[in-house]
C-alpha atoms as a PDB file:
ATOM      1  CA  UNK A   1      91.869  74.184 103.243  1.00  0.00           C
ATOM      2  CA  UNK A   2      88.266  75.070 102.008  1.00  0.00           C
ATOM      3  CA  UNK A   3      87.062  78.823 101.471  1.00  0.00           C
ATOM      4  CA  UNK A   4      85.123  78.894 104.577  1.00  0.00           C
ATOM      5  CA  UNK A   5      88.145  77.873 106.751  1.00  0.00           C
ATOM      6  CA  UNK A   6      90.407  80.212 104.927  1.00  0.00           C
ATOM      7  CA  UNK A   7      87.935  83.149 105.556  1.00  0.00           C
ATOM      8  CA  UNK A   8      87.565  82.295 109.282  1.00  0.00           C
ATOM      9  CA  UNK A   9      91.126  81.592 110.064  1.00  0.00           C
ATOM     10  CA  UNK A  10      93.111  84.347 108.035  1.00  0.00           C
ATOM     11  CA  UNK A  11      94.981  86.808 110.102  1.00  0.00           C
ATOM     12  CA  UNK A  12      97.326  89.683 109.137  1.00  0.00           C
ATOM     13  CA  UNK A  13     100.896  88.659 109.686  1.00  0.00           C
ATOM     14  CA  UNK A  14     103.669  91.049 110.223  1.00  0.00           C
ATOM     15  CA  UNK A  15     106.444  88.871 111.261  1.00  0.00           C
ATOM     16  CA  UNK A  16     108.203  86.471 108.811  1.00  0.00           C
ATOM     17  CA  UNK A  17     110.868  83.858 108.825  1.00  0.00           C
ATOM     18  CA  UNK A  18     113.755  84.468 106.389  1.00  0.00           C
ATOM     19  CA  UNK A  19     112.625  81.506 104.179  1.00  0.00           C
ATOM     20  CA  UNK A  20     112.205  82.674 100.587  1.00  0.00           C
ATOM     21  CA  UNK A  21     108.909  81.926  98.865  1.00  0.00           C
ATOM     22  CA  UNK A  22     109.140  80.191  95.336  1.00  0.00           C
ATOM     23  CA  UNK A  23     108.545  82.411  92.424  1.00  0.00           C
ATOM     24  CA  UNK A  24     105.913  79.970  91.184  1.00  0.00           C
ATOM     25  CA  UNK A  25     103.804  80.281  94.326  1.00  0.00           C
ATOM     26  CA  UNK A  26     104.024  84.020  94.076  1.00  0.00           C
ATOM     27  CA  UNK A  27     102.696  83.756  90.534  1.00  0.00           C
ATOM     28  CA  UNK A  28      99.803  81.710  91.836  1.00  0.00           C
ATOM     29  CA  UNK A  29      98.833  84.297  94.352  1.00  0.00           C
ATOM     30  CA  UNK A  30      98.841  86.909  91.758  1.00  0.00           C
ATOM     31  CA  UNK A  31      96.778  84.489  89.492  1.00  0.00           C
ATOM     32  CA  UNK A  32      94.209  84.467  92.292  1.00  0.00           C
ATOM     33  CA  UNK A  33      94.168  88.118  92.531  1.00  0.00           C
ATOM     34  CA  UNK A  34      93.530  88.668  88.760  1.00  0.00           C
ATOM     35  CA  UNK A  35      90.422  86.319  89.043  1.00  0.00           C
ATOM     36  CA  UNK A  36      88.812  88.679  91.587  1.00  0.00           C
ATOM     37  CA  UNK A  37      85.474  90.310  90.938  1.00  0.00           C
ATOM     38  CA  UNK A  38      85.614  93.373  88.911  1.00  0.00           C
ATOM     39  CA  UNK A  39      83.093  96.046  87.934  1.00  0.00           C
ATOM     40  CA  UNK A  40      82.011  95.604  84.353  1.00  0.00           C
ATOM     41  CA  UNK A  41      84.843  93.246  83.953  1.00  0.00           C
ATOM     42  CA  UNK A  42      87.312  96.243  83.395  1.00  0.00           C
ATOM     43  CA  UNK A  43      90.113  94.290  85.201  1.00  0.00           C
ATOM     44  CA  UNK A  44      92.205  97.753  85.797  1.00  0.00           C
ATOM     45  CA  UNK A  45      94.776  96.031  87.935  1.00  0.00           C
ATOM     46  CA  UNK A  46      98.559  95.386  87.472  1.00  0.00           C
ATOM     47  CA  UNK A  47     100.617  93.519  89.926  1.00  0.00           C
ATOM     48  CA  UNK A  48     104.362  93.955  90.630  1.00  0.00           C
ATOM     49  CA  UNK A  49     106.098  91.408  92.689  1.00  0.00           C
ATOM     50  CA  UNK A  50     109.041  92.683  94.704  1.00  0.00           C
ATOM     51  CA  UNK A  51     111.516  90.300  96.081  1.00  0.00           C
ATOM     52  CA  UNK A  52     114.706  92.472  95.878  1.00  0.00           C
ATOM     53  CA  UNK A  53     115.737  93.387  99.483  1.00  0.00           C
ATOM     54  CA  UNK A  54     116.788  96.869  98.684  1.00  0.00           C
ATOM     55  CA  UNK A  55     113.644  97.567  96.841  1.00  0.00           C
ATOM     56  CA  UNK A  56     111.482  96.104  99.705  1.00  0.00           C
ATOM     57  CA  UNK A  57     113.460  98.407 102.188  1.00  0.00           C
ATOM     58  CA  UNK A  58     112.689 101.375  99.951  1.00  0.00           C
ATOM     59  CA  UNK A  59     108.934 100.621  99.845  1.00  0.00           C
ATOM     60  CA  UNK A  60     108.896  99.809 103.600  1.00  0.00           C
ATOM     61  CA  UNK A  61     110.629 103.126 104.233  1.00  0.00           C
ATOM     62  CA  UNK A  62     108.216 105.023 102.143  1.00  0.00           C
ATOM     63  CA  UNK A  63     105.209 103.422 103.857  1.00  0.00           C
ATOM     64  CA  UNK A  64     104.826 104.547 107.604  1.00  0.00           C
ATOM     65  CA  UNK A  65     102.714 101.607 108.523  1.00  0.00           C
ATOM     66  CA  UNK A  66     104.534  99.112 106.446  1.00  0.00           C
ATOM     67  CA  UNK A  67     108.011  98.863 107.902  1.00  0.00           C
ATOM     68  CA  UNK A  68     107.743  94.956 108.188  1.00  0.00           C
ATOM     69  CA  UNK A  69     107.573  94.858 104.380  1.00  0.00           C
ATOM     70  CA  UNK A  70     111.436  94.923 104.439  1.00  0.00           C
ATOM     71  CA  UNK A  71     111.503  91.643 106.147  1.00  0.00           C
ATOM     72  CA  UNK A  72     108.835  89.899 104.158  1.00  0.00           C
ATOM     73  CA  UNK A  73     109.990  87.391 101.421  1.00  0.00           C
ATOM     74  CA  UNK A  74     108.051  89.547  98.973  1.00  0.00           C
ATOM     75  CA  UNK A  75     105.859  92.516  98.503  1.00  0.00           C
ATOM     76  CA  UNK A  76     103.067  92.220  95.962  1.00  0.00           C
ATOM     77  CA  UNK A  77     102.021  95.669  94.765  1.00  0.00           C
ATOM     78  CA  UNK A  78      98.692  96.170  93.516  1.00  0.00           C
ATOM     79  CA  UNK A  79      98.255  99.153  91.146  1.00  0.00           C
ATOM     80  CA  UNK A  80      95.340 100.329  88.990  1.00  0.00           C
ATOM     81  CA  UNK A  81      95.033 102.046  85.671  1.00  0.00           C
ATOM     82  CA  UNK A  82      92.516 104.917  85.795  1.00  0.00           C
ATOM     83  CA  UNK A  83      88.975 103.397  86.261  1.00  0.00           C
ATOM     84  CA  UNK A  84      85.760 104.246  87.827  1.00  0.00           C
ATOM     85  CA  UNK A  85      85.984 101.505  90.317  1.00  0.00           C
ATOM     86  CA  UNK A  86      89.809 101.023  90.789  1.00  0.00           C
ATOM     87  CA  UNK A  87      89.664 101.026  94.510  1.00  0.00           C
ATOM     88  CA  UNK A  88      86.895  98.410  94.591  1.00  0.00           C
ATOM     89  CA  UNK A  89      88.325  96.280  92.066  1.00  0.00           C
ATOM     90  CA  UNK A  90      91.867  96.584  93.427  1.00  0.00           C
ATOM     91  CA  UNK A  91      90.531  95.691  97.006  1.00  0.00           C
ATOM     92  CA  UNK A  92      88.837  92.619  95.747  1.00  0.00           C
ATOM     93  CA  UNK A  93      92.055  91.560  94.049  1.00  0.00           C
ATOM     94  CA  UNK A  94      94.020  92.258  97.303  1.00  0.00           C
ATOM     95  CA  UNK A  95      91.673  90.075  99.471  1.00  0.00           C
ATOM     96  CA  UNK A  96      91.916  87.177  97.043  1.00  0.00           C
ATOM     97  CA  UNK A  97      95.623  87.415  97.333  1.00  0.00           C
ATOM     98  CA  UNK A  98      95.469  87.394 101.210  1.00  0.00           C
ATOM     99  CA  UNK A  99      93.228  84.412 101.136  1.00  0.00           C
ATOM    100  CA  UNK A 100      95.376  82.429  98.674  1.00  0.00           C
ATOM    101  CA  UNK A 101      98.440  83.289 100.551  1.00  0.00           C
ATOM    102  CA  UNK A 102      96.724  81.942 103.718  1.00  0.00           C
ATOM    103  CA  UNK A 103      95.428  78.775 102.018  1.00  0.00           C
ATOM    104  CA  UNK A 104      99.114  78.171 100.825  1.00  0.00           C
ATOM    105  CA  UNK A 105     100.574  78.202 104.361  1.00  0.00           C
ATOM    106  CA  UNK A 106     101.939  81.816 103.945  1.00  0.00           C
ATOM    107  CA  UNK A 107     101.321  84.969 105.987  1.00  0.00           C
ATOM    108  CA  UNK A 108     100.301  88.293 104.426  1.00  0.00           C
ATOM    109  CA  UNK A 109      99.422  91.740 105.325  1.00  0.00           C
ATOM    110  CA  UNK A 110      97.616  94.346 103.571  1.00  0.00           C
ATOM    111  CA  UNK A 111      99.099  97.829 103.759  1.00  0.00           C
ATOM    112  CA  UNK A 112      96.924 100.588 102.536  1.00  0.00           C
ATOM    113  CA  UNK A 113      98.049 102.343  99.284  1.00  0.00           C
ATOM    114  CA  UNK A 114      95.100 104.196  97.897  1.00  0.00           C
ATOM    115  CA  UNK A 115      94.940 107.993  98.908  1.00  0.00           C
ATOM    116  CA  UNK A 116      98.165 107.687 100.885  1.00  0.00           C
ATOM    117  CA  UNK A 117     100.752 110.304 100.250  1.00  0.00           C
ATOM    118  CA  UNK A 118     103.381 107.713  99.396  1.00  0.00           C
ATOM    119  CA  UNK A 119     101.314 106.249  96.700  1.00  0.00           C
ATOM    120  CA  UNK A 120     102.848 108.350  93.801  1.00  0.00           C
ATOM    121  CA  UNK A 121     106.347 107.674  95.198  1.00  0.00           C
ATOM    122  CA  UNK A 122     105.851 104.069  95.160  1.00  0.00           C
ATOM    123  CA  UNK A 123     104.360 104.097  91.605  1.00  0.00           C
ATOM    124  CA  UNK A 124     107.406 106.156  90.385  1.00  0.00           C
ATOM    125  CA  UNK A 125     109.777 103.667  92.300  1.00  0.00           C
ATOM    126  CA  UNK A 126     108.344 100.805  90.270  1.00  0.00           C
ATOM    127  CA  UNK A 127     108.128 102.489  87.005  1.00  0.00           C
ATOM    128  CA  UNK A 128     104.241 102.502  86.803  1.00  0.00           C
ATOM    129  CA  UNK A 129     102.787 104.367  83.793  1.00  0.00           C
ATOM    130  CA  UNK A 130     101.455 107.873  84.482  1.00  0.00           C
ATOM    131  CA  UNK A 131      98.081 107.946  85.866  1.00  0.00           C
ATOM    132  CA  UNK A 132      98.268 104.542  87.744  1.00  0.00           C
ATOM    133  CA  UNK A 133      97.331 104.477  91.335  1.00  0.00           C
ATOM    134  CA  UNK A 134      98.875 102.359  94.203  1.00  0.00           C
ATOM    135  CA  UNK A 135      95.910 100.297  95.630  1.00  0.00           C
ATOM    136  CA  UNK A 136      97.727  98.143  98.169  1.00  0.00           C
ATOM    137  CA  UNK A 137     100.979  96.726  99.221  1.00  0.00           C
ATOM    138  CA  UNK A 138     100.860  93.000 100.353  1.00  0.00           C
ATOM    139  CA  UNK A 139     103.715  91.781 102.535  1.00  0.00           C
ATOM    140  CA  UNK A 140     104.121  88.092 102.021  1.00  0.00           C
ATOM    141  CA  UNK A 141     106.098  85.301 103.510  1.00  0.00           C
ATOM    142  CA  UNK A 142     106.304  82.387 105.901  1.00  0.00           C
ATOM    143  CA  UNK A 143     104.854  83.444 109.270  1.00  0.00           C
ATOM    144  CA  UNK A 144     107.144  83.669 112.219  1.00  0.00           C
ATOM    145  CA  UNK A 145     104.156  84.233 114.499  1.00  0.00           C
ATOM    146  CA  UNK A 146     100.333  84.721 113.904  1.00  0.00           C
ATOM    147  CA  UNK A 147      98.441  86.926 116.194  1.00  0.00           C
ATOM    148  CA  UNK A 148      94.826  86.334 117.231  1.00  0.00           C
ATOM    149  CA  UNK A 149      92.967  89.616 117.363  1.00  0.00           C
ATOM    150  CA  UNK A 150      89.548  89.626 118.658  1.00  0.00           C
ATOM    151  CA  UNK A 151      86.824  89.983 116.144  1.00  0.00           C
ATOM    152  CA  UNK A 152      83.396  91.541 116.969  1.00  0.00           C
ATOM    153  CA  UNK A 153      80.677  88.774 117.383  1.00  0.00           C
ATOM    154  CA  UNK A 154      78.219  88.237 114.815  1.00  0.00           C
ATOM    155  CA  UNK A 155      75.446  89.173 117.085  1.00  0.00           C
ATOM    156  CA  UNK A 156      76.958  92.583 117.548  1.00  0.00           C
ATOM    157  CA  UNK A 157      76.777  93.480 113.966  1.00  0.00           C
ATOM    158  CA  UNK A 158      74.158  91.309 112.091  1.00  0.00           C
ATOM    159  CA  UNK A 159      70.808  92.987 111.441  1.00  0.00           C
ATOM    160  CA  UNK A 160      67.872  91.451 109.689  1.00  0.00           C
ATOM    161  CA  UNK A 161      65.570  93.424 107.591  1.00  0.00           C
ATOM    162  CA  UNK A 162      66.437  96.813 109.370  1.00  0.00           C
ATOM    163  CA  UNK A 163      69.264  98.184 111.274  1.00  0.00           C
END
């Protein structure tokens, strides 16, 4: 799948089969995340891949909008050390992982972490160093079904020269 196709066809997936995802494939997804654009090349991110069912359930229980994480094959947790552009850099890494998952035949869904009340709890659960911030939780697995949400048309939002 080329990049344009991946960008145009990726959708958030919240329903997964029971099939496990190979550790090497999960590593490849994180590798794509670490190659994301980053302000001043700071690369403030760290990634924790969680495949343990009990830990995925704990994460799902802590994140009100991420209950489906418990049923995913894995949860890729994107963390950041203190940095001026931690949210931007971590979000770029998250998007790379989402696109890599889609291009690999996996489904994934981004669950917000930054500025959420459960961020500190999840950082503690995972043993993150003091001062680190949860940027995102990414549920990953083989899709059971893929929705087709309507996107706004380009004509509705594209402006040339001025708003």
